[in-house]
Every structure is written in structure tokens, then in C-alpha cells.
Short mmCIF file of C-alpha atoms in Angstrom, two decimals:
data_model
loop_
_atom_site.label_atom_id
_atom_site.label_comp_id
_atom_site.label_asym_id
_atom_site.label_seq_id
_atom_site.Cartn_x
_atom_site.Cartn_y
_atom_site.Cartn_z
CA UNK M 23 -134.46 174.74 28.83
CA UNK M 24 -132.44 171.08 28.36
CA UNK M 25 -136.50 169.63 28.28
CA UNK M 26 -137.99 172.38 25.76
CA UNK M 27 -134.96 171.83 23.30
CA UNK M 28 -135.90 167.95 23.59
CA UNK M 29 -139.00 168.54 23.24
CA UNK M 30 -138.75 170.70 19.96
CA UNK M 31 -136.09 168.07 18.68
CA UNK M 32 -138.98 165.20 19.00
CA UNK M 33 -141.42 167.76 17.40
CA UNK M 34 -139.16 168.41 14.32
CA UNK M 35 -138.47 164.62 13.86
CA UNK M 36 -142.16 163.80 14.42
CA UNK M 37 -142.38 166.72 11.39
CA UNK M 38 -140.05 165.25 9.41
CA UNK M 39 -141.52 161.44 9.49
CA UNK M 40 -144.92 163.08 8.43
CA UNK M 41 -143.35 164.10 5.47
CA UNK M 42 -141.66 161.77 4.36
CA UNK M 43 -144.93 159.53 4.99
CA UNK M 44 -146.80 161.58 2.91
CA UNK M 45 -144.19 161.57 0.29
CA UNK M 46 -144.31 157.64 0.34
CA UNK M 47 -147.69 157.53 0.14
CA UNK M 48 -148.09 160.13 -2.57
CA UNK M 49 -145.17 158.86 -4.53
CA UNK M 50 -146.77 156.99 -7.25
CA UNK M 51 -149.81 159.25 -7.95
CA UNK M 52 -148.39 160.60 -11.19
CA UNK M 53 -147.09 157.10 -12.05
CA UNK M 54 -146.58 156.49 -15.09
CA UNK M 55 -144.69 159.55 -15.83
CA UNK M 56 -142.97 158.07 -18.65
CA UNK M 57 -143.67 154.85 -20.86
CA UNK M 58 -143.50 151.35 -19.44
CA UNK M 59 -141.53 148.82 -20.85
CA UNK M 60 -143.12 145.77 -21.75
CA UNK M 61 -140.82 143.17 -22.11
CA UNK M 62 -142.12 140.31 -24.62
CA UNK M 63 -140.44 136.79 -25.09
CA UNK M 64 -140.97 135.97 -28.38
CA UNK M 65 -140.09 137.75 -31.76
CA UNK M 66 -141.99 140.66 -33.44
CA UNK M 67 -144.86 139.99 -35.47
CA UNK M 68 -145.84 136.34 -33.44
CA UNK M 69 -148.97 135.75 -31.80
CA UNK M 70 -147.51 136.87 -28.33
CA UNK M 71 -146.37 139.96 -29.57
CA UNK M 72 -149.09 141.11 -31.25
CA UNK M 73 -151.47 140.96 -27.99
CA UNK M 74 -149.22 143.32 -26.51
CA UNK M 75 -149.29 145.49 -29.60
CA UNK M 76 -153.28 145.71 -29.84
CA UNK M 77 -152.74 146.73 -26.02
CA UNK M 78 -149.82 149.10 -27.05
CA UNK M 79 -151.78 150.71 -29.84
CA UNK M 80 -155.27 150.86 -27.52
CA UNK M 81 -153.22 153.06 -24.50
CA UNK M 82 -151.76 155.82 -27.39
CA UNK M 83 -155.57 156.29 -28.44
CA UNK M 84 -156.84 156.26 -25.00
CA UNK M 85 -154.85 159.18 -23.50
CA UNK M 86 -157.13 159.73 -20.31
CA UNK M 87 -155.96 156.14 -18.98
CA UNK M 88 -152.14 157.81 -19.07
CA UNK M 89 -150.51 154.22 -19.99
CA UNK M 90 -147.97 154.69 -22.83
CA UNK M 91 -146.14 150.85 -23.52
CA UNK M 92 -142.89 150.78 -25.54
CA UNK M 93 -142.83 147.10 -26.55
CA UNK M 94 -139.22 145.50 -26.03
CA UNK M 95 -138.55 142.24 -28.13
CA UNK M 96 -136.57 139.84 -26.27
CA UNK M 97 -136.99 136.24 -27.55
CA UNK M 98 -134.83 133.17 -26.93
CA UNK M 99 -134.34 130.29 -24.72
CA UNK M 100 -138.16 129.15 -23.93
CA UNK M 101 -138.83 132.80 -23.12
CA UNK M 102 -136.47 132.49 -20.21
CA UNK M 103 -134.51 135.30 -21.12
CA UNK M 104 -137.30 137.82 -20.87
CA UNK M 105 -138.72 136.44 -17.91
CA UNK M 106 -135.78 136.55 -16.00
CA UNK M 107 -135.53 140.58 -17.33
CA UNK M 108 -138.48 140.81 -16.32
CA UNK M 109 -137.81 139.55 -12.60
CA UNK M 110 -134.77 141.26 -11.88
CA UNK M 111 -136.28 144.64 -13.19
CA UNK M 112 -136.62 147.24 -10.80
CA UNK M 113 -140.28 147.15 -8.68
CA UNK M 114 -141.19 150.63 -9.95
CA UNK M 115 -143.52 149.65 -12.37
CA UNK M 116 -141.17 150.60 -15.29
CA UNK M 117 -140.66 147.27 -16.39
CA UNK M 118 -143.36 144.53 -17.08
CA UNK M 119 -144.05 141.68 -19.36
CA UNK M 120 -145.75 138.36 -19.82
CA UNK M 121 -145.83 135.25 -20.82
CA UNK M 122 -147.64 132.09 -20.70
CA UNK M 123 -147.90 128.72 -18.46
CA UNK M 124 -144.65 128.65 -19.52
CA UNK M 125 -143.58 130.31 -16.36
CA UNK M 126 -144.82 126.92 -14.97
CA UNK M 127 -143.36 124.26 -16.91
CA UNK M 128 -139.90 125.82 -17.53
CA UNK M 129 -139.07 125.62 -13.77
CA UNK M 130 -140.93 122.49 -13.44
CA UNK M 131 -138.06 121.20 -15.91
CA UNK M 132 -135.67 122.85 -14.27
CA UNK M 133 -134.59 125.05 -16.73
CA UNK M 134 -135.34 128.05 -14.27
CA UNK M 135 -135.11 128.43 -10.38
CA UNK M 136 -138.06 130.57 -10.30
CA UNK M 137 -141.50 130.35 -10.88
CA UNK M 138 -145.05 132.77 -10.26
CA UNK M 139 -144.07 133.18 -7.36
CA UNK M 140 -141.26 135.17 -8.17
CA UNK M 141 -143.24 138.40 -9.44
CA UNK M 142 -145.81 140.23 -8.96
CA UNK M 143 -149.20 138.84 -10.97
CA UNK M 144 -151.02 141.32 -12.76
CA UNK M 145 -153.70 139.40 -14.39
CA UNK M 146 -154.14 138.06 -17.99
CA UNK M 147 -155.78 139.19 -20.91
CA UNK M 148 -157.02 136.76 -23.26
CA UNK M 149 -156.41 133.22 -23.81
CA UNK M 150 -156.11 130.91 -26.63
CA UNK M 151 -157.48 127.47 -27.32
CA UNK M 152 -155.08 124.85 -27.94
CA UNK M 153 -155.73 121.73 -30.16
CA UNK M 154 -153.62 118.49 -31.63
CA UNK M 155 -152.87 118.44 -35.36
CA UNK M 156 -151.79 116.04 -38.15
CA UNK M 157 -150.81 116.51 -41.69
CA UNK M 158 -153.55 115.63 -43.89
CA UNK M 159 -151.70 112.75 -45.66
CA UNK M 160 -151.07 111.26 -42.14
CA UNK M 161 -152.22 107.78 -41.67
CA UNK M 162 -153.37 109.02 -37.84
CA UNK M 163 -156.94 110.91 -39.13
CA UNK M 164 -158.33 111.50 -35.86
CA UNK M 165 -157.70 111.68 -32.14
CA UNK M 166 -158.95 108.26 -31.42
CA UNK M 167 -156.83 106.50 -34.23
CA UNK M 168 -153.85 108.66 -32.59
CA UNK M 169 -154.29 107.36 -28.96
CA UNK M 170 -154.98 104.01 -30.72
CA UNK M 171 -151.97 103.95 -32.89
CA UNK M 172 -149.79 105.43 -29.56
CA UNK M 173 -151.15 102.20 -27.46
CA UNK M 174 -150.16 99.42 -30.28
CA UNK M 175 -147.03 101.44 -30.82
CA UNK M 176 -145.17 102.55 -26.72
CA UNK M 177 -142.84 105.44 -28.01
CA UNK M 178 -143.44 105.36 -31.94
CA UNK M 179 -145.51 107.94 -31.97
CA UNK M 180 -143.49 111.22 -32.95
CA UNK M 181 -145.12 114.63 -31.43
CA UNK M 182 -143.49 117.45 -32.32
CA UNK M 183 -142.52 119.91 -29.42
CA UNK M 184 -140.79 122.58 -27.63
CA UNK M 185 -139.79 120.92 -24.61
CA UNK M 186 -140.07 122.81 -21.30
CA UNK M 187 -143.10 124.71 -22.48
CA UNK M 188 -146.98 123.79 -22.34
CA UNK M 189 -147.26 122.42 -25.91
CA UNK M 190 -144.70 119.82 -24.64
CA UNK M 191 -146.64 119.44 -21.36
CA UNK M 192 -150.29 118.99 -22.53
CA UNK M 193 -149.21 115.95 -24.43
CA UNK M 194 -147.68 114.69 -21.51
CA UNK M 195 -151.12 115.04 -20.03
CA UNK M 196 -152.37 113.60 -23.17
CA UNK M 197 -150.47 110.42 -22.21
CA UNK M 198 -150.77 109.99 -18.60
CA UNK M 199 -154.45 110.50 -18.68
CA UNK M 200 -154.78 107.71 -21.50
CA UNK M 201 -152.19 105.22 -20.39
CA UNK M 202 -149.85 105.67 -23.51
CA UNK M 203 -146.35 106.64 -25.01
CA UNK M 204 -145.27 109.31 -27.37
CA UNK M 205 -141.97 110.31 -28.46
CA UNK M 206 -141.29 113.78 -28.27
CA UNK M 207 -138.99 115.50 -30.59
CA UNK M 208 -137.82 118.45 -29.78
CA UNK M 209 -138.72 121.14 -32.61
CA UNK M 210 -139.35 124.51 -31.47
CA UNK M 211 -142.38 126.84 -31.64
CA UNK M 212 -145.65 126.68 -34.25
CA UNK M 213 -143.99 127.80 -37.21
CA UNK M 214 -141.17 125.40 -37.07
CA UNK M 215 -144.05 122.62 -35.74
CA UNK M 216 -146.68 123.33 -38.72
CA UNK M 217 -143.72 122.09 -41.29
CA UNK M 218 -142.40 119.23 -39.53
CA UNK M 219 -146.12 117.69 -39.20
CA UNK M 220 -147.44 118.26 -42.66
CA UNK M 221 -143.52 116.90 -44.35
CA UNK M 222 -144.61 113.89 -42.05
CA UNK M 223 -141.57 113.88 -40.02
CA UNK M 224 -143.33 114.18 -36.94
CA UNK M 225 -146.93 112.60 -36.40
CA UNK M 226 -148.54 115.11 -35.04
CA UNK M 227 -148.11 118.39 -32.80
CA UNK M 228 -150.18 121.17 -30.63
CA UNK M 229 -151.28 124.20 -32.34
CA UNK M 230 -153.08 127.44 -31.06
CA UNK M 231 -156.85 127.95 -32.30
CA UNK M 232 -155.76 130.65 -34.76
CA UNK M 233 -152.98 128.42 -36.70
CA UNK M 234 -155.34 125.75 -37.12
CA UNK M 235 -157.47 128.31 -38.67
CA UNK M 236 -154.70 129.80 -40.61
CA UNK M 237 -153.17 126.98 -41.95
CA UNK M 238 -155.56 124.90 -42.69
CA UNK M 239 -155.57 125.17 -46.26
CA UNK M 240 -152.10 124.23 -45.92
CA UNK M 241 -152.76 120.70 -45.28
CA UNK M 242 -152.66 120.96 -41.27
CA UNK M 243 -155.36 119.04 -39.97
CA UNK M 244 -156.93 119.39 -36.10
CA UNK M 245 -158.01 116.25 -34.28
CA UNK M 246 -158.99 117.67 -31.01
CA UNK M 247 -159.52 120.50 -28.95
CA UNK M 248 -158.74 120.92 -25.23
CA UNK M 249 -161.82 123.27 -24.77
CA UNK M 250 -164.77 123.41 -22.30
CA UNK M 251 -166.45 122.82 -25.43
CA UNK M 252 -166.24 123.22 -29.25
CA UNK M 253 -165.29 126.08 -31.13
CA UNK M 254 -167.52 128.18 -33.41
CA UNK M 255 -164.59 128.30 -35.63
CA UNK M 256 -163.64 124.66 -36.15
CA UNK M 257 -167.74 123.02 -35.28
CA UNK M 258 -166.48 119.53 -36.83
CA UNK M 259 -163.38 119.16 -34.01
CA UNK M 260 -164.30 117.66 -31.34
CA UNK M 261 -163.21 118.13 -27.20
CA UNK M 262 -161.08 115.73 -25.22
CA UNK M 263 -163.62 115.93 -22.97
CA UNK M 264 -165.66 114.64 -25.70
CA UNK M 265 -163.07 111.56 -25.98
CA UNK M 266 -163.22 110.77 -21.99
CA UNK M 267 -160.16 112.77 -21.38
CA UNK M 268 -160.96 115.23 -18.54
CA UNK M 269 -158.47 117.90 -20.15
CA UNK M 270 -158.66 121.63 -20.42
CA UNK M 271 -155.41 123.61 -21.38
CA UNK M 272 -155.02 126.78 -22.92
CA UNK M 273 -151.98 129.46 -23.62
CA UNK M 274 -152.75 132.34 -21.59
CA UNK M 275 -151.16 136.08 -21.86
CA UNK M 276 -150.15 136.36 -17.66
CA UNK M 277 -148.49 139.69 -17.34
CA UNK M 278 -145.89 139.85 -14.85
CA UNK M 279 -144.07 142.58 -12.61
CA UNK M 280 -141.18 142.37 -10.60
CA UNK M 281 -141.95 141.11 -7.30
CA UNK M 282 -142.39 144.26 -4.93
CA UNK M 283 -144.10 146.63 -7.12
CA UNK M 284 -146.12 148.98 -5.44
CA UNK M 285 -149.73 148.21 -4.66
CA UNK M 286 -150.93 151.62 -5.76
CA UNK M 287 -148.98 151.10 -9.78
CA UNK M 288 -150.11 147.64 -9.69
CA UNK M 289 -153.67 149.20 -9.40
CA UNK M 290 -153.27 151.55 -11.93
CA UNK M 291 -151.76 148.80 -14.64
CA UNK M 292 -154.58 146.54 -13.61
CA UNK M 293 -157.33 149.22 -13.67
CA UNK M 294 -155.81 150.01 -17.77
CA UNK M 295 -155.77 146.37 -18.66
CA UNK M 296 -159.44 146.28 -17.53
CA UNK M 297 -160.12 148.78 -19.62
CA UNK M 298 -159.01 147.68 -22.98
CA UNK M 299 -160.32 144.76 -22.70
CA UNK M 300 -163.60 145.89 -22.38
CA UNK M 301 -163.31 147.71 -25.36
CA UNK M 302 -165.27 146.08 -28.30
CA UNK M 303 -162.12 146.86 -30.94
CA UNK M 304 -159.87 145.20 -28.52
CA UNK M 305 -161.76 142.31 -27.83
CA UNK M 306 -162.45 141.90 -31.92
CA UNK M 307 -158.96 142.03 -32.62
CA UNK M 308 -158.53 139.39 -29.89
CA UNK M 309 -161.21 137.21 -31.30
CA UNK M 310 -159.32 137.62 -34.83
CA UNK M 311 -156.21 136.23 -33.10
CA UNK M 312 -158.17 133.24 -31.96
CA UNK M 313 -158.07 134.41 -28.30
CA UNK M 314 -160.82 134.50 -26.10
CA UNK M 315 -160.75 138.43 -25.16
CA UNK M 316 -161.20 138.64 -21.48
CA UNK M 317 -159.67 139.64 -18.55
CA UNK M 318 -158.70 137.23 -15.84
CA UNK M 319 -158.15 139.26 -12.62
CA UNK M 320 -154.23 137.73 -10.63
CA UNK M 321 -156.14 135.32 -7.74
CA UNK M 322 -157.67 133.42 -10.40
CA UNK M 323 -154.45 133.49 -12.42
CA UNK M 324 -152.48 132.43 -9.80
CA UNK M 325 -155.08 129.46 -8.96
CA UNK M 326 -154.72 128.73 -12.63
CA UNK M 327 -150.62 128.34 -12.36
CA UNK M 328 -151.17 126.59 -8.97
CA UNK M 329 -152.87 123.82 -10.45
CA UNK M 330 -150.06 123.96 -13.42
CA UNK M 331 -147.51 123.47 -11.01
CA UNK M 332 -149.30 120.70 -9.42
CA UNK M 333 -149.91 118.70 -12.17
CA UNK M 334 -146.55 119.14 -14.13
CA UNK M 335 -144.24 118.46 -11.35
CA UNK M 336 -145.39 114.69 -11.19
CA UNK M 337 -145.60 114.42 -15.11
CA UNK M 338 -141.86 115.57 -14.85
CA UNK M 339 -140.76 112.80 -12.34
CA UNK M 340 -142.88 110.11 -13.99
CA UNK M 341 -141.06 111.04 -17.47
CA UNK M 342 -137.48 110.98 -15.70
CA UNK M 343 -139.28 107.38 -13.85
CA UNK M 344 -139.56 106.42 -17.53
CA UNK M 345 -135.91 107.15 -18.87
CA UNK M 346 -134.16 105.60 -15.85
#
């Protein structure tokens, strides 16, 4: 009798782990039963914020994907502030965001602890060209006379930048790769940027595709691209590449979960995002943004941020080399 009540005992527990294995493994098949909050670093109505809007606005007209965003402002602080929402979300697939190779340079400056590692990486979707400028009443016409005029001149220079974020960083590359000096002032993002160059109180700054496009009736001038190759939209600006300056750098939208989020909801989010960007409106509304509209799947992402990491870590030590 004492070896048949055993016996059923291991039966009903062996019962009881089946369910509850199925329950774990059905768990997430309705996800998302409610909207997902997508957390986004900058203010409403910039050029990060509107990616996730065409996204936002693709998902409510799509209802067979069963994606519903609810876009949550959070700027401030580099975009630290959001990203760090972002990481210490719960992993349920609730709460996602992104940002750019920002994630990369703010910890590489030590302004964070944590870098791509700490979340989960969902992919990105689009990217967008980045480029030099100079007010067009700058003595500095061109990208040569710049790196000229940076070599006669160690630290004269004024670049106007947001430091701790790529547009500070790809001038740093700009340097190291040419042997010279800039002085970096710190401004803050492109609209703050676009005044200080054309008032010539800075001598130039980095710009996205789009606000070269945008404001260049407003006396902003582009020297050079950091592009594969040139753009259909600006033919006459030419490459770095073009100048002998092996340099490729672009602002990417990386969308990040919280580390731990289920392999079957990161499937689902990733499987959506593949979707509207293969959708011709999306990708036009993309293209009017200046971004390249594709979808870059996480490995390939997380390459990209690898090699980030490994090239602004020693452009952070040389710079702090410099100031000693």
C-alpha cells in the first residue's frame, strides 16, 4: 500500500510538472495582449521619434500582425535616461525602445555602466547617413581646407558636439585617422548644432542626411559624407573614402529589450519589424526622413556595436592621453 501511495504521489507530481511545462511553453502565444511600450530618448516630433511613429502608425493599420505601440517620450541626459528605463524594464516584452550607437559611446565615456550587452538586441530598422557641415560664410569651404586648416591650427578648430554620443565620436575618428586636432565644444543635438555653425561660433559640426537636406537653404553647407558612396540626394558631396579616410559611420535605429525577454516575444517583435519594413509606404516615409529603410537583423547589429566599442574605447584613452 506504503509503495502504491508513492507511486501515485510521483505520478501526480510528474502531472503537475507537465503542466506547468506546457503552461511555460504556451505562455507567450497570445503575447501581445495589450500595447507595448516603446520607450524613445529624444523629444516628440525629432527624427528619432518619428521612426517609431511611422512604425506606430504601420502596426494600428496592420491588425493581423497584433502589434499595437504606445510611444513613451523620455528625453534627457544623452538618451541615458530612457535607456536605462529601458534596461531595468521587466523581460516580458512590455517594454522596448531604441536608440542609436549611442548605447556605445555613452559607456565608452563613462557616463553609463552598461552597454549592448545589457539587453536584449532586436534588430534595427533604418539608418541614416551622417555628413560634416559648415556655414556658408565659413572660411573652411570644403573637407580638405577643414583637415588643412585643423593641421596648421592643433586645437583651433571648433566642432560643435554632443559629447558622449556618435556625432562627438566620428570626429574623433575624423582626427585620429588624419593626424589632427579639433576642439570640441560641447553644444547639444542638430537643432542646437545647425545655429551655432551657420552664427560662426563653431566651425563646423555633424549633421544627419535629412538636415543637410532640410536646411540647406538655410546657409548650412555639407563637406563630406561618411557613406559607402555618394548620395543621390546631395551628388556634389563627396565620401571620406573619397578623401583617403577609410570611414563609414551612420546613426542607426537599434531597438532594445530588457535583457531576458523571452525568445518566443522576441520572435514575434522581430517577425513585425520585418514586416513594416518591407512595406513600400514604410520604406518611402523612411527614405523621406533621409534613412536608408531596411532592416538589419540583431547578429549583424551586434557586430556593428562590437566594432563601435572597439574603436571608441581607444579614441577615449588617447583623448584623456591628450588632456593629461
Amino acid at each position: 500500500m506504503a509503495k502504491l501511495q508513492r507511486r501515485a504521489t510521483a505520478l501526480a507530481f510528474t502531472a503537475a510538472f507537465a503542466v506547468i511545462g506546457t503552461g511555460m511553453t504556451t505562455a507567450h502565444a497570445d503575447y501581445p495582449e495589450k500595447p507595448i511600450k516603446v520607450v524613445v530618448p529624444t523629444q516628440a516630433g525629432g527624427g528619432m521619434d518619428s521612426t517609431a511613429r511611422i512604425l506606430q502608425r504601420y502596426f494600428d493599420e496592420n491588425d493581423e500582425l497584433g502589434i499595437t505601440f504606445a510611444v513613451v517620450n523620455m528625453p534627457g541626459a544623452g538618451g541615458t535616461i530612457a535607456t536605462r528605463a529601458i534596461m531595468e524594464a521587466e523581460p516580458d516584452g512590455y517594454t522596448i525602445g531604441f536608440w542609436h550607437e549611442g548605447i556605445i559611446t555613452s559607456n565608452a565615456m563613462g557616463v553609463v555602466d552598461y552597454n549592448h550587452e545589457a539587453f536584449d538586441v532586436l534588430g534595427s530598422t533604418g539608418f541614416g547617413i551622417l555628413g560634416f557641415g559648415v556655414g556658408e560664410n565659413n572660411e573652411i569651404d570644403s573637407f580638405e581646407e577643414l583637415l588643412e586648416t585643423a593641421r596648421a591650427n592643433p586645437d583651433q578648430v571648433k566642432n560643435a558636439a554632443n559629447v558622449g554620443l556618435p556625432v562627438h565620436f566620428v570626429p574623433l575618428m575624423v582626427a585620429d585617422a588624419a593626424d589632427v586636432e579639433f576642439r570640441y565644444v560641447q553644444v547639444g543635438g542638430g537643432a542646437k548644432r545647425f545655429p551655432s555653425v551657420v552664427a560662426g561660433h563653431t566651425d563646423f559640426a555633424i549633421f544627419g542626411l535629412i538636415e543637410f537636406v532640410k536646411w540647406q537653404e538655410a546657409d548650412l553647407k555639407p563637406i563630406v559624407l561618411f557613406a559607402e558612396e555618394r548620395s543621390p540626394l546631395l551628388p556634389d558631396v563627396p565620401t571620406a573614402k573619397e578623401h583617403g579616410l577609410d570611414i563609414v559611420a551612420g546613426s542607426s535605429r537599434i531597438w532594445l529589450a530588457p535583457k531576458g525577454t523571452p525568445e518566443d516575444v522576441k520572435d514575434k517583435l522581430v517577425e513585425a519589424m520585418r514586416s513594416a519594413m518591407a512595406d513600400p509606404g514604410v520604406q518611402q516615409q523612411f527614405t523621406d526622413l533621409g534613412l536608408e529603410p531596411v532592416y538589419i537583423d540583431p547578429e549583424k547589429v551586434v557586430s556593428d556595436l562590437d566594432w563601435w566599442r572597439s574603436t571608441a574605447e581607444p579614441l577615449v584613452a588617447k583623448a584623456r592621453q591628450l588632456q593629461e
